[in-house]
Every structure is written in C-alpha cells, then in structure tokens.
Coordinates of C-alpha atoms and ligand atoms in Angstrom, one line a residue:
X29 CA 177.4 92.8 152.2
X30 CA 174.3 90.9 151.1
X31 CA 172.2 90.9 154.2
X32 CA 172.1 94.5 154.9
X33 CA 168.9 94.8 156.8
X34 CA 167.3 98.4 155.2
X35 CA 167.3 99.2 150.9
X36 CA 169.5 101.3 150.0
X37 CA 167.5 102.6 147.5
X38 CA 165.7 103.7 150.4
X39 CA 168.2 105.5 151.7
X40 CA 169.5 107.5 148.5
X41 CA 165.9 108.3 147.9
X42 CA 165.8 109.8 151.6
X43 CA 169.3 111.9 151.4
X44 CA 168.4 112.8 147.7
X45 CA 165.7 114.9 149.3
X46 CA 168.2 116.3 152.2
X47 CA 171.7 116.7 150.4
X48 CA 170.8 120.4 149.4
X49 CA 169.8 121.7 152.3
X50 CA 173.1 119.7 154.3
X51 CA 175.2 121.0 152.0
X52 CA 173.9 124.7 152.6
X53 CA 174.3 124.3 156.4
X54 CA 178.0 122.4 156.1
X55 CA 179.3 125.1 153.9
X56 CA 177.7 128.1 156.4
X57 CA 179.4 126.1 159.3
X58 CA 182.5 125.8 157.6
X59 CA 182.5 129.1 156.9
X60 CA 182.2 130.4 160.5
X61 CA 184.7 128.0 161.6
X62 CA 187.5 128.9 158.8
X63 CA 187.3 132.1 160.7
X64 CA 188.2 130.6 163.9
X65 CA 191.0 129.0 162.1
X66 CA 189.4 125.4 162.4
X67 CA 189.2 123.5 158.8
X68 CA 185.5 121.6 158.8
X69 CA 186.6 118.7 156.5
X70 CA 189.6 118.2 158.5
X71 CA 186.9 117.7 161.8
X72 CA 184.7 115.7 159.5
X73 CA 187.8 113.1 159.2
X74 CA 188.6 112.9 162.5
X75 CA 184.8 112.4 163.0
X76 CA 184.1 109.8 160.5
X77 CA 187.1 107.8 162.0
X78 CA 185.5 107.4 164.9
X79 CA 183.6 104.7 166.0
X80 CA 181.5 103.0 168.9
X81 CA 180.4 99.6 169.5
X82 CA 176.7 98.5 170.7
X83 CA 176.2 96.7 173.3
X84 CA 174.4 93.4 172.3
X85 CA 172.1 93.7 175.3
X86 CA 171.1 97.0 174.4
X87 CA 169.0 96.2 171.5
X88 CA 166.7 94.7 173.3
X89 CA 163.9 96.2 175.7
X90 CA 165.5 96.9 179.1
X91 CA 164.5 96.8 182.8
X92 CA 164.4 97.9 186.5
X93 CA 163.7 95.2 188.9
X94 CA 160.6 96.6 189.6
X95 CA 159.3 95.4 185.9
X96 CA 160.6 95.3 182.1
X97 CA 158.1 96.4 179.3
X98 CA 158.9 94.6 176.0
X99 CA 157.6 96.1 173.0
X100 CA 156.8 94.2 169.9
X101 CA 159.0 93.0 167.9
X102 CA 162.2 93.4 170.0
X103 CA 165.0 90.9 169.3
X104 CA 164.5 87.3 170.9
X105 CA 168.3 86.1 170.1
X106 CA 171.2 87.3 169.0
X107 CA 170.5 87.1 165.5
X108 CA 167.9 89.0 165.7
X109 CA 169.9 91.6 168.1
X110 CA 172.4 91.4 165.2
X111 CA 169.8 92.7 162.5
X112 CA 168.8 95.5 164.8
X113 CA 172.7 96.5 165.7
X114 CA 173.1 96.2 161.7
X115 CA 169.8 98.8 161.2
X116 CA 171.7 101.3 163.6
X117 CA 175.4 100.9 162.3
X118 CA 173.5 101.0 158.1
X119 CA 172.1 104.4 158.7
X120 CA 174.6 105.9 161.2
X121 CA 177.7 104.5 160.5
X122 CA 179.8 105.0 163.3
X123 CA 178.6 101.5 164.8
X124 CA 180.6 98.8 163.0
X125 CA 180.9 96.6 166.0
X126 CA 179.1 94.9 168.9
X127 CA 180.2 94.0 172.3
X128 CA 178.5 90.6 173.1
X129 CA 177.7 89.4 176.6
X130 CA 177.7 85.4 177.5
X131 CA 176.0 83.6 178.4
X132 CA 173.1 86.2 177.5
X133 CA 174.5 85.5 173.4
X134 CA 175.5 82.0 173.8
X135 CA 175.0 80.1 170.6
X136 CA 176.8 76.9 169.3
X137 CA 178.6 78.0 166.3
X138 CA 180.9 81.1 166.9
X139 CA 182.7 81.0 163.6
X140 CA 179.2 80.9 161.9
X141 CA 177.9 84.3 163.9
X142 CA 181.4 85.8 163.2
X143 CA 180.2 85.2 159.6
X144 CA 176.4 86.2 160.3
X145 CA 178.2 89.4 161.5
X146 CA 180.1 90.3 159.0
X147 CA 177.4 89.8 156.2
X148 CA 175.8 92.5 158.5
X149 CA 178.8 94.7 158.4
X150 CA 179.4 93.8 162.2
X151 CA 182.4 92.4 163.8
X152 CA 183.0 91.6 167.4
X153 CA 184.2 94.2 170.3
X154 CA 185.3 93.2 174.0
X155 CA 183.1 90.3 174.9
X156 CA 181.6 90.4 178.6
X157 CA 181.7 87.7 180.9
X158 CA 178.7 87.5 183.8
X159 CA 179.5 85.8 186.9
X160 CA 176.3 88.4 188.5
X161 CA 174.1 85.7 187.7
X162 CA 173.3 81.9 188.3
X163 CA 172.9 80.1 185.1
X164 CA 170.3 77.0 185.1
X165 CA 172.0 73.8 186.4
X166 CA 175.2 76.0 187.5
X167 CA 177.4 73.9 190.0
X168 CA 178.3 76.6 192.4
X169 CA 176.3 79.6 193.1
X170 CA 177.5 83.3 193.0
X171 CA 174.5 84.5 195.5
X172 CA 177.6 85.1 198.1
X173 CA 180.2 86.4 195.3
X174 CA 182.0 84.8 192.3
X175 CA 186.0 85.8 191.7
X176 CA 185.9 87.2 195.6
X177 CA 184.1 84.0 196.9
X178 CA 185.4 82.5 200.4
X179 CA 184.7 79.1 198.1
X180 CA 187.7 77.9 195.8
X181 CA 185.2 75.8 193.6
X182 CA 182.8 78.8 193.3
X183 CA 186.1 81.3 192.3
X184 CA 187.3 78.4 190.2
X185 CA 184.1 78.5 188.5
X186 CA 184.1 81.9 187.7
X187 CA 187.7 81.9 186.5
X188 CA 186.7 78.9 184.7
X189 CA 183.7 80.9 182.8
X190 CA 186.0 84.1 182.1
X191 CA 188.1 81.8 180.2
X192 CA 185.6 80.0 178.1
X193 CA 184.8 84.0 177.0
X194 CA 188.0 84.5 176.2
X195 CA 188.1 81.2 174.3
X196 CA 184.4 82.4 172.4
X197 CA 186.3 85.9 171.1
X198 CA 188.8 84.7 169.8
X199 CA 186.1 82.7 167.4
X200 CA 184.6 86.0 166.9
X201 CA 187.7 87.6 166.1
X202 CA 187.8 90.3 169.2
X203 CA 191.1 90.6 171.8
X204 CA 189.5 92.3 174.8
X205 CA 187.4 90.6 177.9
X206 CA 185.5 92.9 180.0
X207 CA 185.0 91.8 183.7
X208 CA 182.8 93.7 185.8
X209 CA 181.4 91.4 189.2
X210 CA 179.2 92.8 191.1
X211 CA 181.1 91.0 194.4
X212 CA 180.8 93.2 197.6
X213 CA 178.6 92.9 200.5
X214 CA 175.3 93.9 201.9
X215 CA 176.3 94.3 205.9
X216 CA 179.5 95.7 207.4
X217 CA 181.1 92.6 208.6
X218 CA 179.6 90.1 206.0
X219 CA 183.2 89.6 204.6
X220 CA 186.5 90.7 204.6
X221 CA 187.5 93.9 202.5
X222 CA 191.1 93.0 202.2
X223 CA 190.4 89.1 202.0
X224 CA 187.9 89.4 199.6
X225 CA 190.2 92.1 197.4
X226 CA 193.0 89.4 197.5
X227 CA 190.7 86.5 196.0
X228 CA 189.5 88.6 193.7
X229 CA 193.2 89.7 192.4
X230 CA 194.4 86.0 192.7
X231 CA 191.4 85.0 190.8
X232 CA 191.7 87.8 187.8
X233 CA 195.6 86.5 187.7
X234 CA 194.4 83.2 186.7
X235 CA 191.9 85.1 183.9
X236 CA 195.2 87.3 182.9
X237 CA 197.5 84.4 182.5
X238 CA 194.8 82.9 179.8
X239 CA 195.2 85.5 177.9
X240 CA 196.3 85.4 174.6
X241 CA 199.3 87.7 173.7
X242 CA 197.3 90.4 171.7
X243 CA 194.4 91.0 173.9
X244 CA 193.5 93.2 177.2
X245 CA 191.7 92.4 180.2
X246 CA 189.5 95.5 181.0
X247 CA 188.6 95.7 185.0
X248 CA 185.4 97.5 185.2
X249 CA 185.1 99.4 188.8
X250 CA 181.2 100.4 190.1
X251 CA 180.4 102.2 193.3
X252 CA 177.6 100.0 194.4
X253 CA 174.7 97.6 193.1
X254 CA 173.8 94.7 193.5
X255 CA 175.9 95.2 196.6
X256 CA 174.7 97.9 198.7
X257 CA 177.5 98.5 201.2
X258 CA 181.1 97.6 199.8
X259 CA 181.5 96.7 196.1
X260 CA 185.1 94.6 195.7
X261 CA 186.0 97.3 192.5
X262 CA 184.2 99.7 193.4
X263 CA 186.5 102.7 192.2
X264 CA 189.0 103.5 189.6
X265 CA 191.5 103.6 192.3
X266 CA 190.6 100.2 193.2
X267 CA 190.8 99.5 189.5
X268 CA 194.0 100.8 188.7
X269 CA 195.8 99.6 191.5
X270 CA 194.7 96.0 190.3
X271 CA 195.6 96.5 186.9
X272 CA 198.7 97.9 188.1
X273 CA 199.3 94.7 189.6
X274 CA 198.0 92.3 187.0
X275 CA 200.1 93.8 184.3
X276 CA 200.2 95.1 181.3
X277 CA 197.2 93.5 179.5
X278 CA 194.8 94.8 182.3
X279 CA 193.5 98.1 181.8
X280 CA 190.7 100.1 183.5
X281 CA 187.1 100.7 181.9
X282 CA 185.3 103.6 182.7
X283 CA 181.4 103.0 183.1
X284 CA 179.9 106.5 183.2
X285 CA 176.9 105.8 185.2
X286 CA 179.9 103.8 187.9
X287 CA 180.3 106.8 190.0
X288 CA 178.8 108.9 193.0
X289 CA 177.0 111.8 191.4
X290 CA 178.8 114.8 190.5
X291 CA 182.3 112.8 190.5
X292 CA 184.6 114.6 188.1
X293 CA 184.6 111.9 185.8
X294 CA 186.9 113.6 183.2
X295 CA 189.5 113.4 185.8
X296 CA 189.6 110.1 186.2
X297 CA 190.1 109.8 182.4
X298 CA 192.8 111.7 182.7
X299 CA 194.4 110.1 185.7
X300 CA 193.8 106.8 183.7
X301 CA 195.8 108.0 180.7
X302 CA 198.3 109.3 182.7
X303 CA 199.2 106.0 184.0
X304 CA 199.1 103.9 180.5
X305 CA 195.7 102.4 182.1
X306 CA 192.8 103.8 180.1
X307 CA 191.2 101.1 178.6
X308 CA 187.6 101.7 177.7
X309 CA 184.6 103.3 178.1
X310 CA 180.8 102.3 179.0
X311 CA 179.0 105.2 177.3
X312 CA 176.0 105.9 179.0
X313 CA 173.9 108.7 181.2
X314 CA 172.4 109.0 184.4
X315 CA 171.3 111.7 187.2
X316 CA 171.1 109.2 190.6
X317 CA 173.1 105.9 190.2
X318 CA 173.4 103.3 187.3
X319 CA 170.5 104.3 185.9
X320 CA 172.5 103.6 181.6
X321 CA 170.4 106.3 180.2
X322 CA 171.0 107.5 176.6
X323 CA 174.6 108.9 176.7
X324 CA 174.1 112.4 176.6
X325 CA 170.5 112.8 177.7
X326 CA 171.1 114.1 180.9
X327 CA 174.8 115.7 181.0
X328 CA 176.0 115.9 177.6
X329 CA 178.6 118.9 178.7
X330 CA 179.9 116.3 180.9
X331 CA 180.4 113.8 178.0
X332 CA 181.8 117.2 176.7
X333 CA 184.4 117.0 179.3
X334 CA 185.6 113.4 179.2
X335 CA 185.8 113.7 175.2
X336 CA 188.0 117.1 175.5
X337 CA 190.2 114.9 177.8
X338 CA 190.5 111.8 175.4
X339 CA 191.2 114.6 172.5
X340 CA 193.9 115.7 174.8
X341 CA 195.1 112.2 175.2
X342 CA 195.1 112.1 171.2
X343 CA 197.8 114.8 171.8
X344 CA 199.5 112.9 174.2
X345 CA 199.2 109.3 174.0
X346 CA 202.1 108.1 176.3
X347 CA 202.1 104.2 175.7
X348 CA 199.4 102.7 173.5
X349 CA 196.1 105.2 173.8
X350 CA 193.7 103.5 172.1
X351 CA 190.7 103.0 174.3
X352 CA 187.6 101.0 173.6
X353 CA 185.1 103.3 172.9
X354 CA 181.3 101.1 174.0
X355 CA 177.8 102.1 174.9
X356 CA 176.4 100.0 178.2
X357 CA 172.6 100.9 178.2
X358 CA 169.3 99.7 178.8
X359 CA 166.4 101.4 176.6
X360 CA 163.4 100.6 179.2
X361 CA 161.0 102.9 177.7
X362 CA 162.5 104.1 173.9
X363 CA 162.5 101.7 170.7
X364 CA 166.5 100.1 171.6
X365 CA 167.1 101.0 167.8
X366 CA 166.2 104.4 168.4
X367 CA 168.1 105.4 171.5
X368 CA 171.0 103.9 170.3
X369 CA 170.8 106.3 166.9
X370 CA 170.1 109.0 169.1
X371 CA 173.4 108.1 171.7
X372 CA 175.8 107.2 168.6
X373 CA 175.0 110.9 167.3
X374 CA 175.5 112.6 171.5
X375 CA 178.6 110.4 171.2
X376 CA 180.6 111.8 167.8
X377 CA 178.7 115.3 168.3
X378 CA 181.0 115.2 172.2
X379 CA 184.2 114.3 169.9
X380 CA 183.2 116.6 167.3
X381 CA 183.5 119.7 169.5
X382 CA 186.0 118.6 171.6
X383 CA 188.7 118.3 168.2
X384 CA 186.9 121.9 167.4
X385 CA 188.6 123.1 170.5
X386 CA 191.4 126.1 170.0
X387 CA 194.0 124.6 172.2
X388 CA 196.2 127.2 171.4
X389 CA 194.2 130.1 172.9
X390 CA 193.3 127.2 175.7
X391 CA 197.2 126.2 176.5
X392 CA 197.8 130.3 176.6
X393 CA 194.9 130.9 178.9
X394 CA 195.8 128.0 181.3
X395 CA 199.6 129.4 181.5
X396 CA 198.4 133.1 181.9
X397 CA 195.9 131.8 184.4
X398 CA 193.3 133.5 182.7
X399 CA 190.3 131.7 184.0
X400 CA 188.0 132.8 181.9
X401 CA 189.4 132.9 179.1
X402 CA 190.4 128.9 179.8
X403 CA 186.5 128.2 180.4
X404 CA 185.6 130.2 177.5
X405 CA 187.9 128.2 174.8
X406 CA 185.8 124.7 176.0
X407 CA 182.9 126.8 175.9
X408 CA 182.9 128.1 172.1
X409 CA 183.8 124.9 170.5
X410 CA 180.7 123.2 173.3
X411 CA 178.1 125.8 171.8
X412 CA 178.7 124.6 167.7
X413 CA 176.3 123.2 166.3
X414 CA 178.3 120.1 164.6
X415 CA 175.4 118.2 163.6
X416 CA 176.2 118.9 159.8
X417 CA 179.4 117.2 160.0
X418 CA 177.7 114.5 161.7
X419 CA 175.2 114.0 158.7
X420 CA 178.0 114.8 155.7
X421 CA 180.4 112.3 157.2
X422 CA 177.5 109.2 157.6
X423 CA 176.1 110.4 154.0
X424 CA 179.6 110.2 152.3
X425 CA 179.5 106.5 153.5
X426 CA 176.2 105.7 152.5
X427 CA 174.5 106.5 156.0
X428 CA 171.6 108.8 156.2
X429 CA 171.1 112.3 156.7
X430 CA 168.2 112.2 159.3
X431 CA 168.8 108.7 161.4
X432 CA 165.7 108.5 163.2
X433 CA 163.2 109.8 160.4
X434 CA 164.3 107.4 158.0
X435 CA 164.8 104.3 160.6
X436 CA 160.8 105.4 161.2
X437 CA 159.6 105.4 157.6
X438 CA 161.3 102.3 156.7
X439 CA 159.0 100.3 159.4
X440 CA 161.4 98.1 160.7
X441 CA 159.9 97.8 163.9
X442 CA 156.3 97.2 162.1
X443 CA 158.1 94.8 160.1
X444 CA 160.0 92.7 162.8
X445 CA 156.8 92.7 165.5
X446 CA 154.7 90.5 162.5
X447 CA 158.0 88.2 162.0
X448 CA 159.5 87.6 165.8
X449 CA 157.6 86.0 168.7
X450 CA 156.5 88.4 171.3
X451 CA 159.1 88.8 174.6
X452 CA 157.2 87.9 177.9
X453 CA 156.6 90.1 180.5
X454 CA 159.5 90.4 183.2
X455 CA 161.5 92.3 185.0
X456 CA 165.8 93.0 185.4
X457 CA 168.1 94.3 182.9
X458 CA 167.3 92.2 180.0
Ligands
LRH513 C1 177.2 96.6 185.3 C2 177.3 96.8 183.8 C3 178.3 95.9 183.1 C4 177.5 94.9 182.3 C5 176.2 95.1 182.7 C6 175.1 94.8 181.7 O1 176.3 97.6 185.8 O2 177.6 98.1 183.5 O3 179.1 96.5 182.2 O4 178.0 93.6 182.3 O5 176.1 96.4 183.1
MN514 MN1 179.0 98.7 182.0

C-alpha cells in the first residue's frame, strides 16, 4: 500500500527497542494464564481478528454547542480525515475501516476515494445519513423533524437523502446505512407520539425497500437531544419493535452514550441478540448524557460487561451474529488521533478479557446459584492485565508496540499543522 502515512522503518526501529521486554511480559502472562487453563496465543487470535471502524467525524476536533476548539493541523476534508484514520489503523491495527457521514464527506468521485482508501489500507463501514441538519440551499427544512415530519415533501426529502447514501456505499463498497434522526419534540403536545412513530416507520419502509439485497439498515435509538422531551427512537424497545416490523435487513444499533445513566446496557445487548436484532455498536463513553467520550474512559467495566455478552453471543449466535463493531466520538479536548489509539486499545483490551473468561466455572456457578463465585469468574478475567496481547498481536502485523509514544515521535501532528489550513473557530459537533 504505497501511501501509508508513517515509515515503517520508523516503526521497526521503535518495536526493535520494545520486542524484548514484550516478549518477557507475554511469556509471564501466558504463563499465569496456562495455569488457569486459558491458552494466550489462542486469545491473541481471537484478539487480532477483531476489528473496529472510525468514525470519519472523529478525526477531527469535536464540539459542545457552547464552543469547539480546533487544534492545528486537524483534518479539513475527508482526505485528510482519511490520512489521520490511516495513522491510527498503521500503528494499531485493529482499525481497517471507516464509517463516513454525508453530507459531512461529500466529494464528487466515490470510486476514486474508495481507491484513496484503499491505498491507505481503509475501506468503507456503514455510511451515515444526516437529516439533523439543514444543508445550504436545502428545499425543505428539518427544524420541525425529517422522516417523522407532518410534511410529505420534507419526509420525501429525507427518504430521498437516505437513498442517495445508500447509492454513495455501494461506490465505496460498504452494505450497511445507519439512520439515527434526532425527530422528537420539545413541548408535550407539539406532535403526535403515535402519528409521528407511524411517519417515521412508513418513511424507513421506503429507505428499506431501496435496499440492496446484501445490506442492513441499522435503526439507531437515543433517549433525548436535540429533542428534549420525546425523541421518535428513543429506546431499543422502540428500535426493535421497528425493526421487527421493517424486516429482516433492519437491525438495531446500540449507541453507548443513547441511554439514561446507569441503564444496564449489557442487557439490552443481550435482549438484541436474542431476537436476531443486534446490529451494531457506537462505541463510546460517558457519565451524564451523550457526552461520546473515549470508550472506556469513564466505565470501562461496563464495556466489560457488554463485551462478555457479545463473547456469549459468539457462543450462541442464533441467526447471523455479526454486529458492526464502530466508535461514535467527538475528541473536543485530546489530539482525535490520539483518543482514537487510546479507545481502539479500551476496545480489544474489553474483548480480550471477556474471551479470558472461564465459562465453565461461570455456567457451574450460575446453575449452583453461587453468587459469588458467578461475580468472581467476570471478575478474574476483568483484573488481567491483557495489554501484552494487545501489543504482540499489532506487532505481528506490523503495528507498534507503544501506539501513542510512537504516533508522538513521528510528529505527525507537527507535520500536518505546517501543511493544512487552520479550522476556524466554531462551535457543534464537528
Ligand atoms: C447521534 C450520533 C449519531 C451520529 C452523530 C454524529 O448522537 O450518535 O450516530 O450521526 O452522533
Ligand atoms: Mn452514534
């Protein structure tokens, strides 16, 4: 792949220095866990077969709507968000896709940036469509909602828009559109719940029925904001009732940062997979609303939780479990690069202990009802250490051993802020 973004060199020179010392660690940890029966190589394959996309938006500098702070030399465009995704997926490896957003990634040549991608060792996860925002010399406003709207031209609009995404993926080669709106109202009596729950089904029908034969249609459900008193999808029960009645190709995606603090989230996933309708996740963090903090910053046994769940669902995959695995964040005061190094590695170290778990000694505690010998079998694989696996499965790859020290020495950032015009003040999520 001839436009890798970072040297090589640069990064055999950097695990040159570190292989020794890895090696001693992996070979102590895979001696303590041969005594817990658990073969380390065997968890380094599962680990280094699982991967995450990016979310194109998240490589730039995010925002609150009270202000954004850009940093210099941030992406401007999607080529240059491309590069930066590139940067993370060349030293961490577990990053070989990107989930674009339009029109925030619009360009004029799809099959060229499916090409641009791939000479970046990218390709293309579920695209995102955005009816949350009014696009310069848009015919119809969405200020009153888009697929839910009491106006057929502005729902015909949005349908209209969801299909042009569809059209765009299949350009970039990827067969999954994510729809989250952020329909709902502001007052009690500003519309009708079940009126504006029927437009918005008969609208996503019309989305469904454009589908093409391989792909899914992944509802996205989120308590509240920009609506601040009823949100159209505003739950997964919401969600999986209308995927339920969509059909088959309409599967639920699972925001993290979507839900009421303290919700058990890992039940959900689990309801989800019981019913054939997990269909991806939007890994991120957060301790109040939708705040998409770094996955893992905040609750990382939680993200614990949800992975032991989807390792269960491994187990038993009913019809078709293959989620897609996103992150959905905004990096309003980190370098985007960074943050996304640092969530890729909370994301596979989650996985990583959840395959550790003994679910023998798990399955025999939850029949003997022995409780605490149930919480203690999630609780010894939680409290490993699996950061060596981490690092030997990217280094067998050609990743690096330390992400962040080496994205930091090789001055990309430096680099890119002399090369890329600066990114105005602002404020909002990108
Ligand atoms: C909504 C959301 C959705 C994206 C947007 C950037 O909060 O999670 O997934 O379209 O963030
Ligand atoms: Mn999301």
């Amino acid at each position: 792949m001839a436009g890798l973004p970072l040297s090589a060199d640069q990064i055999a020179e950097h695990n040159a220095a570190r292989l020794d010392a890895l090696r001693d660690e992996y070979d102590s940890l895979g001696r303590s866990l041969a005594r817990r029966g658990v073969d380390i190589d065997g968890v380094k394959a599962r680990v280094a077969g699982f991967t995450v996309a990016l979310p194109t938006w998240g490589s730039g500098v995010g925002g609150t709507r009270f202000a954004k702070f850009p940093i210099p030399g941030e992406p401007t465009n999607i080529h240059e968000k491309l590069a930066d995704c590139a940067v993370v997926q060349q030293l961490g490896r577990a990053t070989p896709r990107v989930s674009p957003h339009f029109p925030w990634d619009k360009v004029s040549d799809y099959s060229a940036l499916r090409e641009e991608a791939a000479d970046l060792g990218l390709g293309f996860d579920a695209v995102n469509s955005n009816t949350f925002q009014d696009q310069a010399g848009q015919t119809h406003s969405y200020r009153t909602g888009s697929l839910t709207s009491t106006d057929a031209g502005v729902r015909a609009q949005a349908v209209e828009h969801n299909i042009d995404c569809i059209e765009i993926g299949r350009k970039l080669g990827s067969t999954a559109l994510t729809v989250w709106v952020g329909d709902g109202t502001n007052f009690p009596g500003q519309q009708s719940l079940g009126a504006s729950l029927d437009r918005y089904l008969d609208s996503a029908a019309s989305i469904y029925a454009a589908l093409p034969g391989d792909w899914r249609m992944l509802l996205e459900h989120k308590m509240f904001e920009p609506a601040f008193y009823s949100t159209v999808i505003s739950d997964w029960g919401s969600s999986i009732l209308a995927a339920q009645e969509l059909g088959p190709k309409a599967r639920c995606l699972v925001d993290l940062g979507h839900h009421a603090p303290n919700v058990n989230i890992e039940q959900i996933v689990a309801r989800l997979h019981r019913f054939g309708k997990l269909g991806g996740f939007h890994f991120n963090d957060s301790k109040y609303g939708d705040d998409d903090l770094d996955s893992g910053s905040i609750n990382p046994h939680q993200l614990f939780l949800v992975f032991n769940e989807l390792v269960e669902a491994q187990l038993n995959p009913r019809d078709g479990f293959d989620p897609a695995y996103m992150i959905d964040q905004s990096h309003n005061i980190t370098d985007p690069i960074e943050s996304m190094l640092s969530s890729a590695e909370a994301i596979l170290g989650a996985y990583a202990k959840a395959v550790i778990v003994d679910r023998e000694a798990l399955r025999a505690a939850q029949e003997a009802n022995d409780v605490m010998m149930g919480f203690q079998a999630l609780r010894r694989a939680y409290r490993v250490d699996v950061s060596p696996i981490l690092a030997m499965a990217r280094v067998e790859v050609g990743g690096a051993i330390d992400v962040l020290d080496l994205y930091r020495a090789s001055g990309w950032r430096e680099r890119k802020a002399q090369e890329r015009k600066p990114v105005g003040l602002g404020a909002g999520i990108v």
